[in-house]
XYZ file of C-alpha atoms in Angstrom:
724
model
C -36.053 6.799 -38.282
C -32.518 5.429 -38.603
C -30.347 4.878 -35.525
C -26.915 6.525 -35.435
C -25.325 4.108 -33.003
C -26.039 1.113 -30.800
C -24.346 -0.683 -27.972
C -24.161 -4.470 -27.593
C -23.084 -6.743 -24.747
C -20.615 -9.343 -26.046
C -20.285 -12.743 -24.366
C -17.300 -15.065 -24.502
C -14.324 -12.767 -25.194
C -11.037 -13.645 -23.490
C -8.223 -11.691 -25.128
C -7.198 -8.983 -27.577
C -7.499 -11.446 -30.464
C -11.166 -12.034 -29.541
C -11.761 -8.277 -29.607
C -10.181 -8.027 -33.043
C -12.357 -10.871 -34.400
C -15.572 -9.246 -33.182
C -14.556 -5.853 -34.566
C -13.627 -7.314 -37.938
C -16.830 -9.300 -38.421
C -19.140 -6.464 -37.304
C -17.277 -3.941 -39.486
C -18.168 -6.074 -42.537
C -21.933 -5.705 -41.958
C -23.433 -3.348 -44.572
C -24.234 0.042 -43.074
C -21.713 -0.158 -40.232
C -19.367 2.815 -40.259
C -17.188 1.885 -37.285
C -17.120 -0.473 -34.304
C -15.209 -0.372 -31.040
C -15.111 -3.363 -28.705
C -13.919 -3.197 -25.117
C -12.591 -6.416 -23.581
C -13.039 -5.190 -20.024
C -16.636 -3.965 -20.208
C -17.573 -6.702 -22.750
C -19.340 -4.047 -24.814
C -19.317 -3.182 -28.509
C -20.279 0.306 -29.672
C -21.420 0.286 -33.294
C -21.701 3.528 -35.292
C -23.849 3.372 -38.404
C -23.357 5.287 -41.642
C -25.718 8.286 -42.113
C -29.092 7.103 -43.355
C -28.271 3.417 -42.863
C -31.011 1.212 -41.467
C -29.230 -1.740 -39.888
C -31.251 -4.209 -37.847
C -29.610 -5.202 -34.582
C -30.310 -8.864 -35.404
C -27.742 -8.665 -38.214
C -25.043 -7.534 -35.780
C -26.009 -10.241 -33.300
C -26.001 -12.896 -36.033
C -22.555 -11.835 -37.266
C -21.110 -12.090 -33.745
C -22.878 -15.384 -33.017
C -21.538 -16.952 -36.212
C -17.953 -16.655 -34.956
C -18.686 -18.311 -31.631
C -19.523 -15.393 -29.352
C -22.807 -14.229 -27.879
C -24.333 -10.765 -28.331
C -27.350 -8.909 -26.988
C -28.510 -5.308 -27.236
C -27.511 -3.206 -24.229
C -30.574 -1.947 -22.398
C -30.211 1.730 -21.454
C -33.339 1.581 -19.332
C -31.684 -0.824 -16.930
C -29.225 1.502 -15.253
C -27.423 -0.986 -13.109
C -24.201 -2.910 -13.284
C -24.587 -6.627 -12.888
C -22.124 -8.075 -10.456
C -19.711 -10.479 -12.036
C -20.978 -14.002 -11.497
C -17.907 -15.716 -10.074
C -19.658 -19.014 -9.284
C -18.933 -20.734 -12.640
C -15.299 -19.599 -12.423
C -14.980 -20.959 -8.898
C -16.582 -24.311 -9.795
C -14.295 -24.822 -12.790
C -11.227 -23.819 -10.784
C -12.068 -26.113 -7.847
C -12.730 -29.114 -10.114
C -9.499 -28.574 -12.074
C -7.462 -28.139 -8.882
C -9.051 -31.239 -7.328
C -7.834 -33.247 -10.323
C -4.375 -31.657 -10.499
C -3.378 -31.727 -6.816
C -3.404 -35.554 -6.395
C -1.225 -35.905 -9.493
C 1.220 -33.298 -8.205
C 1.413 -35.082 -4.840
C 1.810 -38.340 -6.726
C 4.747 -36.926 -8.682
C 6.435 -35.776 -5.453
C 5.978 -39.191 -3.831
C 7.345 -40.903 -6.932
C 10.564 -38.882 -6.722
C 10.872 -39.867 -3.043
C 10.630 -43.563 -3.934
C 7.124 -44.194 -2.654
C 4.496 -46.148 -4.534
C 2.750 -43.828 -6.982
C -0.821 -43.686 -8.315
C -1.400 -46.025 -11.242
C -1.208 -44.359 -14.642
C -4.833 -45.195 -15.380
C -5.863 -43.133 -12.329
C -3.824 -40.173 -13.578
C -5.497 -40.616 -16.959
C -8.954 -40.427 -15.348
C -8.057 -37.325 -13.326
C -6.460 -35.609 -16.331
C -9.417 -36.464 -18.583
C -11.892 -34.939 -16.130
C -9.793 -31.748 -15.991
C -9.247 -31.657 -19.752
C -12.865 -32.113 -20.823
C -14.648 -30.812 -17.724
C -13.312 -27.360 -16.777
C -11.193 -27.323 -19.943
C -14.113 -27.944 -22.307
C -14.824 -24.201 -22.538
C -11.442 -23.693 -24.223
C -12.167 -26.380 -26.825
C -15.550 -24.835 -27.699
C -14.106 -21.368 -28.083
C -11.063 -22.574 -30.017
C -13.249 -24.576 -32.427
C -15.449 -21.536 -33.117
C -12.341 -19.452 -33.772
C -10.784 -21.973 -36.141
C -14.075 -22.380 -38.038
C -14.111 -18.636 -38.707
C -10.463 -18.653 -39.768
C -9.066 -16.992 -36.634
C -6.424 -17.936 -34.102
C -7.056 -16.888 -30.509
C -5.718 -17.367 -27.022
C -7.983 -20.383 -26.598
C -6.304 -22.031 -29.589
C -2.952 -21.693 -27.811
C -4.377 -23.177 -24.601
C -5.978 -26.101 -26.444
C -2.809 -26.824 -28.416
C -0.623 -26.680 -25.315
C -2.774 -28.825 -23.038
C -3.769 -31.302 -25.760
C -0.136 -31.929 -26.705
C 0.738 -32.748 -23.072
C -2.422 -34.842 -22.578
C -2.319 -36.661 -25.939
C 1.423 -37.396 -25.821
C 0.987 -38.903 -22.325
C -1.708 -41.265 -23.648
C 0.541 -42.252 -26.556
C 3.501 -43.072 -24.282
C 1.281 -44.910 -21.780
C -0.248 -47.146 -24.435
C 2.540 -47.558 -26.998
C 5.841 -46.755 -25.251
C 5.350 -48.198 -21.737
C 9.113 -48.642 -21.265
C 9.434 -44.865 -20.729
C 7.473 -45.194 -17.481
C 6.837 -41.977 -15.522
C 9.289 -40.078 -17.755
C 6.809 -40.184 -20.606
C 3.689 -39.214 -18.607
C 2.648 -35.538 -18.466
C -0.974 -35.827 -17.344
C -0.270 -33.573 -14.347
C 1.146 -30.952 -16.737
C -2.077 -30.606 -18.753
C -4.235 -30.569 -15.603
C -2.057 -27.969 -13.899
C -1.992 -25.800 -17.022
C -5.786 -25.704 -17.045
C -5.814 -25.009 -13.296
C -3.353 -22.109 -13.557
C -5.173 -20.581 -16.512
C -8.514 -20.816 -14.707
C -6.937 -19.315 -11.585
C -5.699 -16.388 -13.665
C -9.158 -15.912 -15.186
C -10.793 -16.004 -11.762
C -8.383 -13.385 -10.373
C -8.952 -11.260 -13.496
C -12.713 -11.321 -12.993
C -12.354 -10.351 -9.321
C -10.029 -7.469 -10.208
C -12.083 -6.331 -13.200
C -15.157 -6.139 -11.002
C -13.313 -3.567 -8.918
C -12.501 -1.370 -11.928
C -16.166 -0.390 -12.327
C -16.626 0.710 -8.704
C -16.814 4.407 -9.645
C -19.681 3.709 -12.046
C -21.409 1.543 -9.460
C -21.164 4.394 -6.934
C -22.772 6.789 -9.417
C -25.613 4.369 -10.136
C -26.146 3.754 -6.433
C -26.908 7.459 -5.952
C -30.288 7.098 -7.689
C -33.054 6.669 -5.069
C -35.302 3.674 -5.616
C -38.591 5.188 -4.383
C -40.401 8.480 -5.020
C -43.393 10.002 -3.178
C -45.765 10.966 -6.018
C -49.132 12.712 -5.860
C -51.883 10.339 -6.994
C -55.603 11.117 -6.485
C -54.888 13.789 -3.903
C -52.482 11.654 -1.839
C -48.721 11.036 -1.941
C -47.978 7.387 -2.601
C -44.661 5.543 -2.938
C -43.787 4.284 -6.407
C -40.494 3.169 -8.022
C -38.511 6.161 -9.294
C -38.429 4.532 -12.735
C -42.230 5.009 -12.983
C -42.167 8.790 -12.447
C -43.333 10.731 -15.522
C -42.711 14.327 -16.548
C -45.159 16.656 -14.838
C -45.634 14.458 -11.757
C -45.816 16.292 -8.430
C -43.411 14.770 -5.913
C -42.853 15.267 -2.212
C -39.301 15.199 -0.849
C -38.876 14.918 2.908
C -35.931 15.937 5.060
C -32.967 13.573 4.757
C -34.172 11.994 1.510
C -32.533 11.958 -1.894
C -34.323 13.909 -4.597
C -35.682 11.296 -7.077
C -35.473 13.198 -10.409
C -34.590 16.619 -11.814
C -37.269 19.258 -11.409
C -38.531 22.586 -10.031
C -39.690 23.256 -6.463
C -43.357 24.273 -6.472
C -43.820 24.723 -2.734
C -41.569 24.779 0.318
C -38.068 25.795 1.407
C -35.014 23.684 2.158
C -31.258 23.320 1.922
C -29.812 20.736 -0.443
C -26.458 18.967 -0.414
C -25.215 19.079 -4.030
C -21.692 17.851 -3.259
C -22.076 14.836 -5.549
C -22.489 17.241 -8.458
C -20.497 20.350 -7.557
C -18.024 19.090 -4.974
C -19.065 21.961 -2.694
C -19.601 20.940 0.922
C -21.810 23.957 1.684
C -25.528 23.182 1.285
C -27.513 25.281 -1.204
C -30.722 27.084 -0.212
C -33.743 26.165 -2.305
C -37.181 27.752 -2.460
C -40.171 27.946 -4.785
C -38.963 28.124 -8.402
C -35.501 26.701 -7.634
C -34.136 23.903 -9.789
C -33.209 20.678 -8.004
C -31.156 17.784 -9.316
C -31.951 14.097 -8.869
C -29.759 12.149 -6.395
C -28.799 15.275 -4.411
C -29.826 15.203 -0.733
C -32.556 17.272 0.877
C -31.080 18.206 4.245
C -33.857 20.109 6.009
C -37.508 20.801 5.463
C -39.983 19.137 3.125
C -40.953 20.487 -0.282
C -42.996 19.533 -3.307
C -41.567 19.615 -6.811
C -42.587 19.067 -10.408
C -40.647 16.452 -12.374
C -38.954 18.009 -15.415
C -36.349 15.417 -16.452
C -36.674 11.694 -15.812
C -34.946 8.436 -16.685
C -32.052 8.800 -19.092
C -32.599 12.585 -19.338
C -31.649 13.370 -15.719
C -28.283 14.937 -15.064
C -27.119 11.853 -13.124
C -28.064 9.557 -16.029
C -26.242 11.817 -18.473
C -23.133 11.718 -16.281
C -23.324 7.918 -16.087
C -23.784 7.700 -19.875
C -20.699 9.840 -20.504
C -18.600 7.693 -18.157
C -19.871 4.474 -19.784
C -19.065 5.722 -23.285
C -15.592 6.793 -22.213
C -14.960 3.374 -20.702
C -16.106 1.651 -23.894
C -14.045 3.861 -26.191
C -10.427 3.287 -27.185
C -7.343 5.454 -26.880
C -5.096 5.594 -29.937
C -2.332 3.908 -27.939
C -4.522 0.782 -27.908
C -3.905 0.440 -31.637
C -0.453 -0.807 -30.705
C -1.972 -3.659 -28.716
C -4.545 -4.372 -31.440
C -1.909 -4.587 -34.167
C 0.347 -6.786 -32.039
C -2.573 -9.065 -31.137
C -3.556 -9.611 -34.784
C -0.140 -11.093 -35.580
C 0.666 -12.509 -32.169
C -1.078 -15.904 -32.062
C 0.014 -17.180 -35.504
C 3.559 -16.000 -34.744
C 3.554 -17.903 -31.441
C 2.290 -21.102 -33.102
C 5.055 -20.779 -35.689
C 7.631 -20.291 -32.911
C 6.297 -23.340 -31.050
C 6.599 -25.493 -34.176
C 10.095 -24.136 -34.806
C 11.050 -24.880 -31.185
C 9.908 -28.491 -31.520
C 11.766 -28.954 -34.806
C 15.008 -27.439 -33.517
C 15.013 -29.527 -30.331
C 14.159 -32.719 -32.173
C 16.296 -32.443 -35.309
C 19.079 -30.005 -34.394
C 19.559 -30.616 -30.683
C 18.657 -34.313 -31.039
C 16.903 -34.118 -27.668
C 14.087 -36.530 -28.420
C 10.379 -36.091 -28.957
C 9.634 -35.675 -25.224
C 11.790 -32.606 -24.772
C 10.765 -31.138 -28.137
C 7.043 -31.341 -27.387
C 7.305 -30.112 -23.790
C 9.368 -27.061 -24.784
C 6.966 -26.305 -27.645
C 4.050 -26.589 -25.178
C 5.763 -24.141 -22.824
C 6.089 -21.641 -25.680
C 2.389 -21.952 -26.489
C 1.303 -21.478 -22.900
C 3.583 -18.590 -21.865
C 2.498 -16.554 -24.888
C -1.259 -16.287 -24.262
C -2.101 -12.599 -24.944
C -4.644 -12.038 -22.135
C -2.566 -9.329 -20.494
C -2.070 -7.510 -23.798
C -5.818 -7.260 -24.341
C -6.401 -5.946 -20.818
C -3.515 -3.448 -20.729
C -5.338 -0.412 -22.134
C -9.053 -0.864 -21.283
C -8.401 -1.505 -17.585
C -6.534 1.788 -17.223
C -9.111 3.688 -19.302
C -11.946 2.318 -17.189
C -10.272 3.143 -13.884
C -9.076 6.536 -15.139
C -12.470 7.679 -16.435
C -14.106 6.438 -13.227
C -11.593 8.353 -11.120
C -12.297 11.426 -13.215
C -16.041 11.111 -12.571
C -15.383 10.991 -8.823
C -13.481 14.292 -9.114
C -16.105 16.023 -11.269
C -14.322 15.409 -14.586
C -16.519 13.837 -17.265
C -14.427 12.492 -20.143
C -16.499 11.713 -23.226
C -13.938 9.476 -24.934
C -10.660 7.735 -24.187
C -9.190 9.727 -27.081
C -9.548 12.963 -25.076
C -8.316 11.337 -21.880
C -5.163 10.558 -23.835
C -4.819 13.977 -25.512
C -5.345 16.092 -22.386
C -1.901 15.210 -21.078
C -0.216 16.177 -24.361
C -1.461 19.773 -24.566
C 1.056 22.482 -25.450
C -1.369 25.365 -25.037
C -4.703 26.004 -23.342
C -6.903 28.869 -24.540
C -9.222 30.178 -21.818
C -12.258 32.353 -22.345
C -12.316 35.319 -19.968
C -15.896 35.867 -18.883
C -17.311 32.970 -16.898
C -14.097 30.946 -17.147
C -11.229 33.018 -15.761
C -13.804 35.206 -14.046
C -16.833 34.208 -12.026
C -19.236 35.347 -14.725
C -21.264 37.339 -12.188
C -21.158 40.867 -13.580
C -22.052 44.115 -11.835
C -22.363 47.667 -13.104
C -19.495 49.505 -11.472
C -20.341 52.979 -12.753
C -22.947 54.862 -14.791
C -22.410 58.268 -16.376
C -25.151 60.256 -18.113
C -23.594 62.698 -20.603
C -26.584 64.025 -22.532
C -30.339 63.782 -22.531
C -32.773 62.622 -19.864
C -31.307 59.978 -17.534
C -34.610 58.117 -17.218
C -35.011 57.962 -20.976
C -31.417 56.761 -21.505
C -31.727 54.128 -18.798
C -35.051 52.927 -20.216
C -33.540 52.709 -23.712
C -30.678 50.629 -22.331
C -33.073 48.242 -20.605
C -35.296 47.914 -23.664
C -32.282 46.997 -25.800
C -30.519 44.707 -23.345
C -33.730 42.803 -22.511
C -33.543 41.355 -26.021
C -30.367 39.358 -25.365
C -29.109 36.869 -22.759
C -25.481 38.078 -22.728
C -24.066 38.270 -19.147
C -23.241 41.978 -19.550
C -26.788 42.634 -20.733
C -28.248 40.841 -17.720
C -26.032 42.823 -15.353
C -27.076 46.144 -16.907
C -30.784 45.260 -16.839
C -30.506 44.213 -13.201
C -28.763 47.511 -12.420
C -31.541 49.465 -14.118
C -34.241 47.581 -12.217
C -32.364 48.178 -8.982
C -32.398 51.900 -9.753
C -36.153 51.773 -10.302
C -36.269 52.109 -14.089
C -38.349 50.061 -16.559
C -37.567 49.063 -20.125
C -41.238 49.203 -21.117
C -41.099 52.992 -20.906
C -39.056 53.072 -24.136
C -40.856 51.745 -27.206
C -38.242 50.459 -29.676
C -38.536 48.553 -32.947
C -36.292 47.066 -35.674
C -34.109 45.468 -33.001
C -30.835 43.953 -34.332
C -28.099 42.101 -32.451
C -24.743 42.894 -34.099
C -22.459 39.984 -33.041
C -19.356 41.070 -31.161
C -20.272 44.750 -31.349
C -23.591 45.547 -29.685
C -27.277 46.189 -30.262
C -29.205 48.643 -32.391
C -32.831 49.603 -32.964
C -35.139 52.481 -33.877
C -36.708 54.784 -31.282
C -39.325 57.304 -32.458
C -37.589 57.487 -35.828
C -34.152 57.834 -34.273
C -31.330 55.303 -34.712
C -29.949 54.029 -31.416
C -26.915 51.839 -30.697
C -25.579 50.344 -27.508
C -22.189 48.636 -27.526
C -18.377 48.737 -27.557
C -16.468 51.987 -27.860
C -14.626 50.592 -30.885
C -17.975 50.036 -32.618
C -18.856 53.661 -31.967
C -15.563 54.651 -33.577
C -16.330 52.422 -36.568
C -19.673 54.214 -36.909
C -17.815 57.546 -36.895
C -19.306 58.873 -33.646
C -17.403 61.393 -31.555
C -16.302 59.746 -28.292
C -13.520 62.225 -27.560
C -15.230 63.929 -24.589
C -15.591 60.624 -22.739
C -12.288 59.052 -23.904
C -10.604 59.522 -20.535
C -13.523 57.847 -18.729
C -13.456 54.914 -21.157
C -9.694 54.466 -20.854
C -9.770 54.712 -17.057
C -12.461 52.053 -16.652
C -10.936 49.681 -19.214
C -7.483 49.912 -17.671
C -9.056 48.744 -14.406
C -10.601 45.681 -16.056
C -14.138 46.942 -16.663
C -16.086 46.535 -19.911
C -17.593 49.774 -21.203
C -20.895 50.067 -23.070
C -21.938 53.336 -24.724
C -25.425 54.462 -25.722
C -25.709 56.522 -28.911
C -28.891 58.226 -30.161
C -28.751 59.573 -33.719
C -24.945 59.517 -33.620
C -24.590 61.305 -30.281
C -23.110 59.511 -27.271
C -25.517 59.932 -24.381
C -24.422 57.554 -21.576
C -21.803 55.110 -20.369
C -22.026 51.951 -18.265
C -18.887 50.274 -16.858
C -19.423 46.590 -16.052
C -16.875 44.518 -14.185
C -16.467 40.872 -13.266
C -14.498 39.384 -10.402
C -11.800 36.810 -11.019
C -12.362 33.322 -9.734
C -10.385 32.964 -6.497
C -8.495 29.960 -7.903
C -7.634 31.441 -11.323
C -4.121 32.709 -10.540
C -3.110 29.440 -8.885
C -4.525 27.333 -11.735
C -2.732 29.382 -14.406
C 0.546 29.000 -12.508
C 0.092 25.229 -12.130
C -0.624 24.813 -15.852
C 2.452 26.852 -16.752
C 4.576 24.742 -14.390
C 3.437 21.683 -16.349
C 4.838 23.245 -19.512
C 1.499 24.439 -20.906
C 1.227 27.939 -22.383
C -1.955 29.642 -21.208
C -3.743 32.014 -23.595
C -6.659 34.293 -22.763
C -9.250 34.973 -25.465
C -11.941 37.596 -25.092
C -14.204 39.925 -27.029
C -13.247 42.722 -24.638
C -10.920 45.529 -25.650
C -7.168 45.106 -25.324
C -6.828 47.368 -22.256
C -9.326 45.344 -20.210
C -7.823 42.066 -21.420
C -4.275 43.106 -20.460
C -5.436 44.248 -17.029
C -7.077 40.881 -16.294
C -4.185 38.911 -17.803
C -1.623 40.784 -15.710
C -3.559 39.961 -12.542
C -3.468 36.213 -13.191
C -0.042 35.924 -14.819
C -1.075 35.303 -18.450
C 1.267 36.738 -21.074
C -0.511 35.465 -24.225
C -3.594 37.575 -24.952
C -6.087 37.490 -27.831
C -8.476 40.428 -27.389
C -11.325 42.077 -29.312
C -12.272 38.748 -30.920
C -15.706 38.349 -32.449
C -17.540 35.171 -31.336
C -17.362 33.633 -34.809
C -13.603 34.229 -34.932
C -12.655 32.339 -31.760
C -12.423 29.034 -33.627
C -10.086 30.553 -36.230
C -7.772 31.783 -33.451
C -7.586 28.220 -32.124
C -6.828 26.962 -35.639
C -4.026 29.515 -35.935
C -2.341 28.076 -32.851
C -2.793 24.541 -34.182
C -1.187 25.642 -37.465
C 1.962 26.405 -35.450
C 2.155 22.728 -34.518
C 0.651 23.139 -31.042
C -1.776 20.700 -29.435
C -4.448 23.088 -28.182
C -7.077 22.852 -25.465
C -9.964 25.316 -25.191
C -11.853 26.144 -21.986
C -15.194 27.923 -22.229
C -18.697 28.194 -20.836
C -20.783 30.158 -23.327
C -22.668 29.558 -26.556
C -20.090 31.693 -28.375
C -17.350 29.307 -27.188
C -18.933 26.224 -28.795
C -17.191 26.475 -32.223
C -13.784 26.907 -30.551
C -14.460 23.988 -28.194
C -15.173 21.749 -31.181
C -12.155 23.028 -33.133
C -9.641 22.506 -30.298
C -7.821 19.198 -29.876
C -9.528 18.964 -26.482
C -12.502 21.154 -25.548
C -13.111 21.690 -21.820
C -16.635 22.836 -20.950
C -17.407 24.450 -17.599
C -20.273 22.434 -16.127
C -22.106 25.556 -14.958
C -22.013 26.951 -18.513
C -24.584 26.758 -21.286
C -25.945 23.424 -22.523
C -24.426 24.053 -25.968
C -20.946 24.606 -24.494
C -21.235 21.444 -22.410
C -22.475 19.437 -25.416
C -19.624 20.754 -27.595
C -16.944 19.954 -25.025
C -14.859 16.787 -25.022
C -14.268 16.959 -21.269
C -16.846 18.522 -18.945
C -15.643 20.097 -15.694
C -18.812 19.464 -13.676
C -17.707 21.364 -10.612
C -17.597 25.129 -10.959
C -13.885 25.123 -10.083
C -10.909 25.527 -12.432
C -8.813 23.233 -10.243
C -10.582 20.362 -12.019
C -8.912 21.527 -15.256
C -5.490 20.912 -13.705
C -6.735 17.607 -12.314
C -7.932 16.568 -15.788
C -4.456 17.178 -17.228
C -2.836 15.267 -14.360
C -5.338 12.427 -14.733
C -4.477 12.121 -18.420
C -0.759 11.922 -17.729
C -1.174 9.411 -14.900
C -3.514 7.239 -16.990
C -1.167 7.199 -19.976
C 1.754 6.326 -17.702
C -0.330 3.503 -16.253
C -1.209 2.199 -19.743
C 2.451 2.215 -20.773
C 3.345 0.323 -17.595
C 0.640 -2.230 -18.404
C 1.863 -2.682 -21.967
C 5.384 -3.122 -20.616
C 4.309 -5.830 -18.176
C 2.146 -7.516 -20.805
C 4.991 -7.662 -23.315
C 7.930 -8.266 -20.950
C 6.513 -11.601 -19.817
C 6.426 -12.717 -23.437
C 9.744 -11.151 -24.441
C 11.508 -12.961 -21.599
C 9.254 -15.993 -21.258
C 9.084 -17.156 -24.894
C 12.888 -17.348 -25.362
C 13.276 -19.105 -21.993
C 10.549 -21.593 -22.906
C 12.113 -22.184 -26.328
C 15.501 -22.787 -24.679
C 13.965 -25.357 -22.353
C 14.345 -23.245 -19.208
C 10.612 -23.180 -18.425
C 8.429 -26.230 -18.028
C 4.765 -25.836 -19.093
C 3.426 -25.610 -15.540
C 5.678 -22.684 -14.647
C 4.833 -21.117 -18.013
C 1.106 -21.413 -17.237
C 1.582 -19.801 -13.833
C 3.599 -16.957 -15.376
C 0.927 -16.360 -18.015
C -1.795 -16.132 -15.362
C 0.406 -13.883 -13.235
C 0.958 -11.468 -16.148
C -2.801 -10.842 -16.518
C -3.259 -10.345 -12.794
C -0.257 -7.988 -12.727
C -1.749 -5.795 -15.471
C -5.182 -5.513 -13.839
C -3.678 -4.917 -10.388
C -1.434 -2.177 -11.760
C -4.455 -0.481 -13.348
C -6.251 -0.575 -10.001
C -3.381 1.401 -8.454
C -4.641 4.342 -10.486
C -7.719 4.497 -8.242
C -5.487 5.727 -5.410
C -3.769 8.400 -7.510
C -3.771 11.949 -6.141
C -4.939 14.534 -8.667
């Protein structure tokens, strides 16, 4: 069986140019359809062409051949490894230990004191250059061999020029004295660059805190029934069908069904609701939620990567690995950036030497400053840091974003189409009224229950529950030839008679006389109820009026969306009178009523044809096509599995306020990305000309370059404190 996609951990990337190299080489492997590499998470997501059978070793070999490392990501190991800062610290300390004496030496020299001998500076600089700095040479050599120019090439060129020119002056032009020695410059450049990398790693470790918190929710141990006794085993060893015991105060290990016992469970991590939920035999429980009181036994139904928590974590991980379209700007810039900078550095040296007649010293130092200030680390980090923090923040607020593309689009919506039942309303329907016009009431009620038992529609469930509550049974009516007529109702045969149960408009289409009950129908519909009529052999026998309560937050959410400049549309299969009644209550002026389930997607397309960027919010199976068609599909987490799977953004908590938060999160994240790109580019736009004009020495340039990367990551981390 062919694999559709795989994820790989990439080792050794430093900048946007590295990302581009990995993407380019993997994209050339036969069978690869697309590849997305994230600098921050160090992951590559590879999508294969349909039917392709690509061995992972070919991907790994392609990446290894250009000087990077690659391994398959292991989904079974659901943990985030802490960044190992020890190598970074060791390299930084060694480089600083070499650079500091030379800097002190330079200060003493200017004060007229006896300085360190040049040979000592040479030793210190050599240790820095080929000790901590060796990593840059290795990476640069791999890049050059594969025909690429990366950040490491700039670092190697800059530091080697300062180091090599100092050796040349020391050995062959001794009359220049200290004026021709720049050993401290190369050592300090390496120190500043390593300091920037260390601070980046510390900051980047903080960007994944939301994901770490999610993973930490999974309990490590489960009490499982083995040979008549409950024994403790690692949660990872639980299998489907195992009987588990959960004691008071413990986290529930996996998803399952309670088989014995009663308790209350804190599901705040999933729903955001602070009120505990009562659970008894037959109740579904979710792994990582907390059992507050009482012990119970349960049967494991979903384990490992199939649990709801694992699915949430997977969605967040994929979003953090994906790219927003705005990142294409950074990718395009990065592909031309390094060769352009090298050309500018060469031009700077030539102008200073031949045009300004400033001498080789000044020409080389200014060219070195250009090389160093231009390292594109910050550019490569600008977008992924914000995406990672933004998607993590969304997960903390019950907003699961499946791709950075949708995180970006959510803030650009012009219109949001909202399904009525289960989205604007609570989806808990009740029969408000029943009227028996003709025939035996018991027979009519039994016919209704026999028909409605064949479907899972919310209205059907409400009517069946009403019938049961009144003491009737569907088994009393023997029907056959059952047919579900989408968007209209149900029909069957009963003792040779044709029976239908459905909308009043369907009854009109069938030519049945509904005049005597027209006033009842109109009255109920104008008050927001949905009316179902029962017809036997063309005669209307009974009426059921079913109503649904609005969500308490609906009116406020609609108002907030409208204040953000988003037009809110309501779409429903209900009749126009009911739709207008509900819409008026919540302040919606755009109404699409009497829509068949298969036509919802076409209504979304019609809005898109007007040039609008459209979002769709739904919870039912019939909403799935529209969710896929919309620019951004929002699935209510309490809705059907198909709706949730079809959605681009899942609102886990059963609260429409998270829809508003998702839009705000998108806007704040995009603002943060633009700020990052500004800071990444402004350092270069200002720094490169200053360096070329001789206003920046290489050491200051190195410090500025390191500071730009730290600034970008720190700015992204501000997003964690954003109020949604």
